[in-house]
Amino acid sequence: MTLILGLESSCDDSAVALVGSDRRIVAQAVVGQTSAHQPFGGVVPEIAARAHVEILPDLIRRVLNDAGLSVHDVDAVAATAGPGLIGGVMVALLAGKGLALAAGKPLVAVNHLEGHALSPRLADPDLEFPYLLLLVSGGHCQLLEVRGVGDYRRLATTIDDAAGEAFDKAAKLLGLPYPGGPAIEELAKSGDASAVPLPRPLVGSGEPHFSFAGLKSAVQRAVAAGEHAHEGIAASFQQAVVDCLVDRTAVALGKTDAPALVVAGGVAANQAIRGALAALAEREQRRFSVPPAWLCTDNAAMIAWAGAERFAAGLTDPLDAPARARWPLDEQAETVRGAGVKA
Ligand code: KG4
Ligand code: ZN
């Protein structure tokens, strides 16, 4: 058994976890910054970076204390090295380097997306490679064939907004607080999903790419028209996202023999999305796996776990490993026509 200390600060959550290679979560803590960013309706990079500097050192002490351990007891230190808001990324990475240097432990520089991508294997010991991963978060919306640790083939990405970004923008239009995903899911419970006709961008196209910008514009028009209850708009919007995710994932399943369908990332916390993808997997006779909701949104257990998988594969990093704002999982994937910076 090896024990990994994981550190995360790439967006607006500061997080620390101690995870064993036997999948035991020894201790962990996540401190969000929602209230600091809420007045701005989205994450403000400078505020996030400063908050990580204030929060992370105490959080590391707290998690080690909870476990009754010191950094000398761990086998490696895993820290997110990107992609993300660079000022924030640097906080956990520099803290990780400092701890690794002081305690003479190896450093594992973890790709945040690999954290999400491997998180289902932390929760589900029977999930083996390869699997088709729908990775849906605030910054990313991709379909990836996960072949092994560090071995990814991207089948699709978004040509404009990420799924979580679409939830956040729609929520803002509806006057709901940031982050928009949970707020829309809650409001949608009391709305009629067929109340407002909304587009399903790219549904039916042969390549499994995503697009959400047109859906957001349609929500904007529906809100401006003032004819529909906000509950109905929220429910109709969520249903449109569900339909897009299911259709696009079905196309991707046709392009891989992977026996399992897996969904991860913050948007995978959504119950309607989980249910619809479970049904798709059953129709397509694939095994279905999704981590518990707390493991879908940003946390450090997934970073420690990705660190454990990489450490077991002999993949450690030098102390000058760079912090990266952009870091695709599949470096070979081509840029998709129409794709913005979030590809
Ligand atoms: O993975 P994550 O915590 O951070 C990133 O790496 O981006 O994902 C955050 C995103 C936000 O856009 C948030 O609105 C969305 O995940 N999200 C949800 C839900 N919970 C979080 N979207 C839909 N339904 C939810 N229940
Ligand atoms: Zn994330």
Coordinates of C-alpha atoms and ligand atoms in Angstrom, one line a residue:
M1 CA 0.0 0.0 0.0
T2 CA 1.3 3.5 -0.9
L3 CA -0.1 6.7 0.6
I4 CA -0.4 9.8 -1.6
L5 CA -1.0 13.4 -0.5
G6 CA -3.0 15.2 -3.2
L7 CA -3.3 19.0 -3.6
E8 CA -5.8 20.9 -5.9
S9 CA -6.2 24.7 -6.6
S10 CA -6.8 25.0 -10.3
C11 CA -10.2 26.7 -10.2
D12 CA -12.2 27.9 -7.2
D13 CA -11.9 25.0 -4.8
S14 CA -8.9 24.6 -2.5
A15 CA -8.6 20.9 -1.7
V16 CA -6.3 18.4 0.1
A17 CA -6.6 14.6 0.4
L18 CA -4.7 11.6 1.6
V19 CA -5.5 8.5 -0.4
G20 CA -4.1 5.0 -0.4
S21 CA -3.4 2.8 -3.4
D22 CA -6.0 0.5 -1.8
R23 CA -8.6 3.2 -2.5
R24 CA -8.9 4.2 1.1
I25 CA -9.6 7.9 1.6
V26 CA -7.7 8.5 4.8
A27 CA -8.6 12.2 5.2
Q28 CA -9.7 15.0 2.9
A29 CA -11.1 18.5 2.8
V30 CA -12.5 20.9 0.2
V31 CA -12.9 24.6 0.8
G32 CA -14.9 26.4 -1.9
Q33 CA -14.8 30.1 -2.6
T34 CA -18.4 30.4 -3.9
S35 CA -19.2 33.5 -1.8
A36 CA -16.1 35.3 -2.9
H37 CA -17.0 35.0 -6.6
Q38 CA -20.8 35.1 -6.4
P39 CA -21.1 38.9 -6.8
F40 CA -19.3 38.6 -10.1
G41 CA -21.3 35.7 -11.5
G42 CA -18.2 33.6 -12.2
V43 CA -14.7 32.9 -11.0
V44 CA -12.4 35.9 -10.8
P45 CA -8.9 34.5 -11.4
E46 CA -7.0 37.0 -9.2
I47 CA -9.4 36.5 -6.3
A48 CA -9.2 32.8 -6.6
A49 CA -5.4 32.7 -6.6
R50 CA -5.2 34.9 -3.5
A51 CA -7.8 32.8 -1.7
H52 CA -5.9 29.6 -2.5
V53 CA -2.7 31.2 -0.9
E54 CA -4.7 31.9 2.2
I55 CA -6.6 28.6 2.5
L56 CA -4.3 25.8 1.3
P57 CA -1.5 25.9 3.9
D58 CA -4.0 25.5 6.8
L59 CA -5.9 22.9 4.8
I60 CA -2.8 20.8 4.4
R61 CA -2.1 21.0 8.2
R62 CA -5.7 20.1 8.9
V63 CA -5.9 17.0 6.7
L64 CA -2.5 15.7 7.9
N65 CA -3.7 16.3 11.5
D66 CA -7.0 14.5 10.9
A67 CA -5.0 11.5 9.8
G68 CA -2.5 11.8 12.6
L69 CA 0.3 11.8 10.0
S70 CA 3.0 14.1 8.8
V71 CA 4.3 14.6 5.2
H72 CA 7.1 12.2 6.1
D73 CA 4.6 9.3 6.2
V74 CA 3.4 9.7 2.6
D75 CA 5.0 7.9 -0.4
A76 CA 4.6 10.8 -2.8
V77 CA 3.1 14.3 -3.2
A78 CA 0.6 14.8 -6.1
A79 CA -0.3 18.3 -7.1
T80 CA -2.5 19.6 -10.0
A81 CA -0.1 21.2 -12.5
G82 CA -2.8 22.4 -14.9
P83 CA -4.9 23.0 -16.9
G84 CA -6.7 25.9 -15.1
L85 CA -6.4 29.4 -13.9
I86 CA -2.6 29.8 -13.9
G87 CA -2.3 31.9 -10.7
G88 CA -4.3 29.2 -8.8
V89 CA -2.6 26.3 -10.4
M90 CA 0.8 27.6 -9.2
V91 CA -0.4 27.6 -5.5
A92 CA -0.9 23.9 -5.1
L93 CA 2.0 23.0 -7.5
L94 CA 4.5 25.2 -5.5
A95 CA 3.2 23.9 -2.2
G96 CA 3.6 20.3 -3.5
K97 CA 7.1 21.0 -4.7
G98 CA 8.0 22.5 -1.3
L99 CA 6.6 19.6 0.6
A100 CA 8.2 17.1 -1.7
L101 CA 11.6 18.8 -1.4
A102 CA 11.4 19.2 2.4
A103 CA 10.4 15.6 3.0
G104 CA 12.5 14.1 0.3
K105 CA 9.4 12.6 -1.4
P106 CA 8.7 12.2 -5.2
L107 CA 6.5 14.8 -6.9
V108 CA 3.7 13.7 -9.2
A109 CA 2.5 16.7 -11.4
V110 CA -1.1 15.7 -12.2
N111 CA -3.2 16.9 -15.1
H112 CA -6.5 18.0 -13.5
L113 CA -8.4 16.4 -16.4
E114 CA -6.6 13.1 -15.7
G115 CA -7.8 13.5 -12.1
H116 CA -11.4 13.6 -13.3
A117 CA -10.8 10.9 -15.9
L118 CA -9.4 8.3 -13.4
S119 CA -11.7 9.3 -10.5
P120 CA -14.3 6.6 -11.5
R121 CA -11.6 4.0 -10.8
L122 CA -11.2 5.3 -7.2
A123 CA -14.9 4.7 -6.6
D124 CA -15.3 1.6 -8.7
P125 CA -12.6 -1.1 -8.1
D126 CA -13.9 -3.2 -10.9
L127 CA -13.7 -0.6 -13.6
E128 CA -10.9 -1.6 -16.0
F129 CA -9.3 0.1 -19.0
P130 CA -10.4 0.9 -21.7
Y131 CA -13.6 2.9 -21.1
L132 CA -15.4 5.7 -23.0
L133 CA -15.3 8.8 -20.8
L134 CA -17.8 11.7 -21.0
L135 CA -15.8 14.5 -19.3
V136 CA -18.2 17.3 -18.5
S137 CA -17.0 20.2 -16.3
G138 CA -17.0 24.0 -16.1
G139 CA -14.1 24.2 -18.6
H140 CA -14.3 21.0 -20.6
C141 CA -16.8 18.9 -22.5
Q142 CA -15.1 15.9 -24.2
L143 CA -15.5 12.3 -25.1
L144 CA -12.3 10.4 -24.5
E145 CA -11.3 6.8 -24.9
V146 CA -9.4 6.1 -21.7
R147 CA -6.9 3.3 -22.7
G148 CA -4.7 3.5 -19.6
V149 CA -2.9 5.8 -17.3
G150 CA -1.6 8.7 -19.5
D151 CA -3.1 7.1 -22.6
Y152 CA -6.1 9.0 -24.0
R153 CA -7.7 9.3 -27.4
R154 CA -10.1 12.3 -27.8
L155 CA -13.1 11.4 -29.9
A156 CA -14.9 14.7 -29.4
T157 CA -14.8 18.2 -27.9
T158 CA -17.0 21.3 -27.8
I159 CA -16.8 23.8 -30.6
D160 CA -17.8 26.6 -28.3
D161 CA -18.9 26.4 -24.6
A162 CA -18.4 23.5 -22.1
A163 CA -21.5 21.9 -20.6
G164 CA -20.9 23.4 -17.1
E165 CA -20.3 26.8 -18.7
A166 CA -23.7 26.5 -20.4
F167 CA -25.3 25.7 -17.1
D168 CA -23.6 28.7 -15.5
K169 CA -24.5 31.1 -18.3
A170 CA -28.2 29.9 -18.4
A171 CA -28.3 30.3 -14.6
K172 CA -27.1 33.9 -14.8
L173 CA -29.8 34.6 -17.4
L174 CA -32.4 33.2 -15.0
G175 CA -31.0 35.3 -12.2
L176 CA -29.7 32.2 -10.3
P177 CA -26.5 32.2 -8.3
Y178 CA -23.1 30.8 -9.4
P179 CA -22.4 27.9 -9.8
G180 CA -25.4 27.5 -12.0
G181 CA -25.5 23.7 -12.4
P182 CA -26.9 22.9 -8.9
A183 CA -29.2 25.9 -9.0
I184 CA -30.7 24.9 -12.4
E185 CA -31.1 21.3 -11.3
E186 CA -33.0 22.4 -8.2
L187 CA -35.3 24.8 -10.1
A188 CA -35.9 22.3 -12.9
K189 CA -37.5 19.9 -10.4
S190 CA -40.6 22.1 -10.3
G191 CA -40.7 22.9 -14.0
D192 CA -42.1 21.2 -17.2
A193 CA -39.2 20.0 -19.4
S194 CA -41.4 20.5 -22.5
A195 CA -42.6 24.0 -21.7
V196 CA -40.1 25.8 -23.9
P197 CA -39.0 24.6 -27.3
L198 CA -35.2 24.9 -27.3
P199 CA -32.6 23.7 -29.9
R200 CA -30.4 20.6 -29.5
P201 CA -27.2 21.9 -31.3
L202 CA -25.3 19.2 -33.4
V203 CA -27.8 16.4 -32.5
G204 CA -27.8 14.0 -35.4
S205 CA -24.4 14.9 -36.8
G206 CA -22.0 12.0 -37.5
E207 CA -19.1 13.3 -35.5
P208 CA -19.7 13.3 -31.7
H209 CA -18.7 17.0 -31.1
F210 CA -20.7 19.3 -28.8
S211 CA -22.0 22.9 -29.1
F212 CA -24.0 24.9 -26.5
A213 CA -23.7 28.5 -27.6
G214 CA -27.0 28.4 -29.6
L215 CA -28.8 26.8 -26.7
K216 CA -27.6 29.6 -24.4
S217 CA -28.9 32.3 -26.9
A218 CA -32.2 30.5 -27.1
V219 CA -32.5 30.7 -23.3
Q220 CA -31.7 34.3 -23.5
R221 CA -34.5 34.9 -26.0
A222 CA -36.9 32.9 -23.9
V223 CA -36.1 34.9 -20.7
A224 CA -36.4 38.2 -22.6
A225 CA -39.8 37.2 -24.1
G226 CA -41.1 36.9 -20.5
E227 CA -43.8 34.4 -21.5
H228 CA -42.5 31.4 -19.6
A229 CA -42.1 30.6 -15.9
H230 CA -38.4 30.3 -15.0
E231 CA -39.0 26.8 -13.7
G232 CA -40.1 25.8 -17.2
I233 CA -37.1 27.4 -18.8
A234 CA -34.7 25.7 -16.4
A235 CA -36.3 22.3 -16.9
S236 CA -36.4 22.7 -20.7
F237 CA -32.8 23.8 -20.8
Q238 CA -31.6 20.9 -18.6
Q239 CA -33.6 18.5 -20.9
A240 CA -31.9 20.0 -24.0
V241 CA -28.4 19.5 -22.4
V242 CA -29.4 15.9 -21.5
D243 CA -30.5 15.2 -25.1
C244 CA -27.3 16.6 -26.5
L245 CA -25.1 14.7 -24.1
V246 CA -26.9 11.4 -24.8
D247 CA -27.0 11.8 -28.6
R248 CA -23.3 12.8 -28.8
T249 CA -22.2 10.0 -26.5
A250 CA -24.3 7.4 -28.5
V251 CA -22.4 8.5 -31.6
A252 CA -19.0 8.1 -29.8
L253 CA -20.0 4.6 -28.5
G254 CA -20.3 3.6 -32.1
K255 CA -16.6 4.6 -32.6
T256 CA -15.2 2.5 -29.7
D257 CA -15.3 -1.1 -28.6
A258 CA -14.6 0.0 -25.0
P259 CA -16.9 -2.2 -22.8
A260 CA -17.8 0.6 -20.3
L261 CA -19.3 4.1 -20.4
V262 CA -18.1 6.4 -17.7
V263 CA -19.1 10.0 -16.9
A264 CA -17.0 12.4 -14.7
G265 CA -16.5 16.1 -14.0
G266 CA -18.7 18.6 -12.1
V267 CA -21.7 18.3 -14.4
A268 CA -21.8 14.6 -13.7
A269 CA -23.2 15.5 -10.3
N270 CA -26.5 16.2 -12.1
Q271 CA -29.0 13.4 -11.4
A272 CA -31.0 13.9 -14.7
I273 CA -27.7 13.5 -16.7
R274 CA -26.6 10.5 -14.6
G275 CA -29.9 8.8 -15.2
A276 CA -30.1 9.4 -18.9
L277 CA -26.5 8.2 -19.5
A278 CA -27.2 5.1 -17.4
A279 CA -30.1 4.3 -19.6
L280 CA -28.0 4.9 -22.7
A281 CA -25.4 2.4 -21.4
E282 CA -28.0 -0.2 -20.8
R283 CA -29.5 0.2 -24.3
E284 CA -26.0 -0.1 -25.8
Q285 CA -25.1 -3.0 -23.5
R286 CA -22.1 -1.3 -21.9
R287 CA -21.2 -1.3 -18.3
F288 CA -22.0 2.1 -16.6
S289 CA -19.9 3.8 -14.0
V290 CA -20.2 7.2 -12.4
P291 CA -18.4 8.4 -9.2
P292 CA -20.5 9.8 -6.3
A293 CA -21.4 13.5 -6.8
W294 CA -18.8 14.7 -4.3
L295 CA -16.1 13.0 -6.4
C296 CA -17.4 14.6 -9.6
T297 CA -17.0 18.2 -8.6
D298 CA -13.5 19.4 -7.9
N299 CA -11.7 17.7 -5.0
A300 CA -8.2 16.5 -4.1
A301 CA -9.1 12.8 -3.6
M302 CA -9.1 12.5 -7.4
I303 CA -5.8 14.2 -7.7
A304 CA -4.2 11.9 -5.0
W305 CA -5.8 8.9 -6.8
A306 CA -4.4 10.0 -10.2
G307 CA -1.1 10.5 -8.4
A308 CA -1.3 6.9 -7.0
E309 CA -2.0 5.5 -10.4
R310 CA 0.9 7.4 -12.0
F311 CA 3.2 6.6 -9.1
A312 CA 2.4 2.9 -9.4
A313 CA 3.3 3.2 -13.1
G314 CA 6.6 4.8 -12.3
L315 CA 5.6 8.2 -13.5
T316 CA 7.0 10.9 -11.2
D317 CA 8.1 14.5 -12.1
P318 CA 11.1 16.7 -11.6
L319 CA 10.8 19.6 -9.2
D320 CA 10.9 22.1 -12.1
A321 CA 7.7 20.6 -13.6
P322 CA 5.8 23.6 -15.1
A323 CA 2.4 24.9 -14.2
R324 CA 0.3 24.9 -17.4
A325 CA -2.8 26.9 -18.2
R326 CA -3.5 24.7 -21.2
W327 CA -2.8 20.9 -21.1
P328 CA -4.8 18.6 -23.4
L329 CA -5.1 15.0 -22.3
D330 CA -4.7 13.9 -25.9
E331 CA -1.8 16.0 -27.3
Q332 CA -2.4 14.5 -30.8
A333 CA -6.0 15.6 -31.1
E334 CA -6.7 18.0 -33.9
T335 CA -8.2 21.4 -33.3
V336 CA -11.9 21.2 -34.3
R337 CA -13.3 23.7 -36.7
G338 CA -15.1 26.5 -34.8
A339 CA -13.4 25.5 -31.6
G340 CA -12.4 28.3 -29.3
V341 CA -9.7 28.3 -26.6
K342 CA -11.6 25.7 -24.6
A343 CA -10.9 22.9 -27.1
Ligands
KG4_1 O1 -15.4 19.8 -12.3 P1 -15.8 21.1 -11.7 O2 -16.1 21.1 -10.3 O3 -14.8 22.3 -12.0 C1 -14.1 22.3 -13.2 O4 -13.1 21.7 -13.4 O5 -14.7 23.1 -14.1 O6 -17.1 21.6 -12.5 C2 -17.8 22.7 -12.2 C3 -19.0 22.9 -13.1 C4 -19.7 24.2 -13.0 O7 -20.0 24.7 -14.3 C5 -21.0 23.8 -12.3 O8 -22.1 24.6 -12.7 C6 -21.2 22.4 -12.8 O9 -19.9 21.8 -12.9 N1 -22.1 21.6 -12.0 C7 -23.3 21.1 -12.3 C8 -23.8 20.5 -11.2 N2 -22.9 20.6 -10.2 C9 -21.9 21.3 -10.7 N3 -23.9 21.1 -13.5 C10 -25.1 20.6 -13.6 N4 -25.8 20.0 -12.5 C11 -25.1 19.9 -11.3 N5 -25.8 19.3 -10.3
ZN2 ZN -12.6 20.0 -12.5

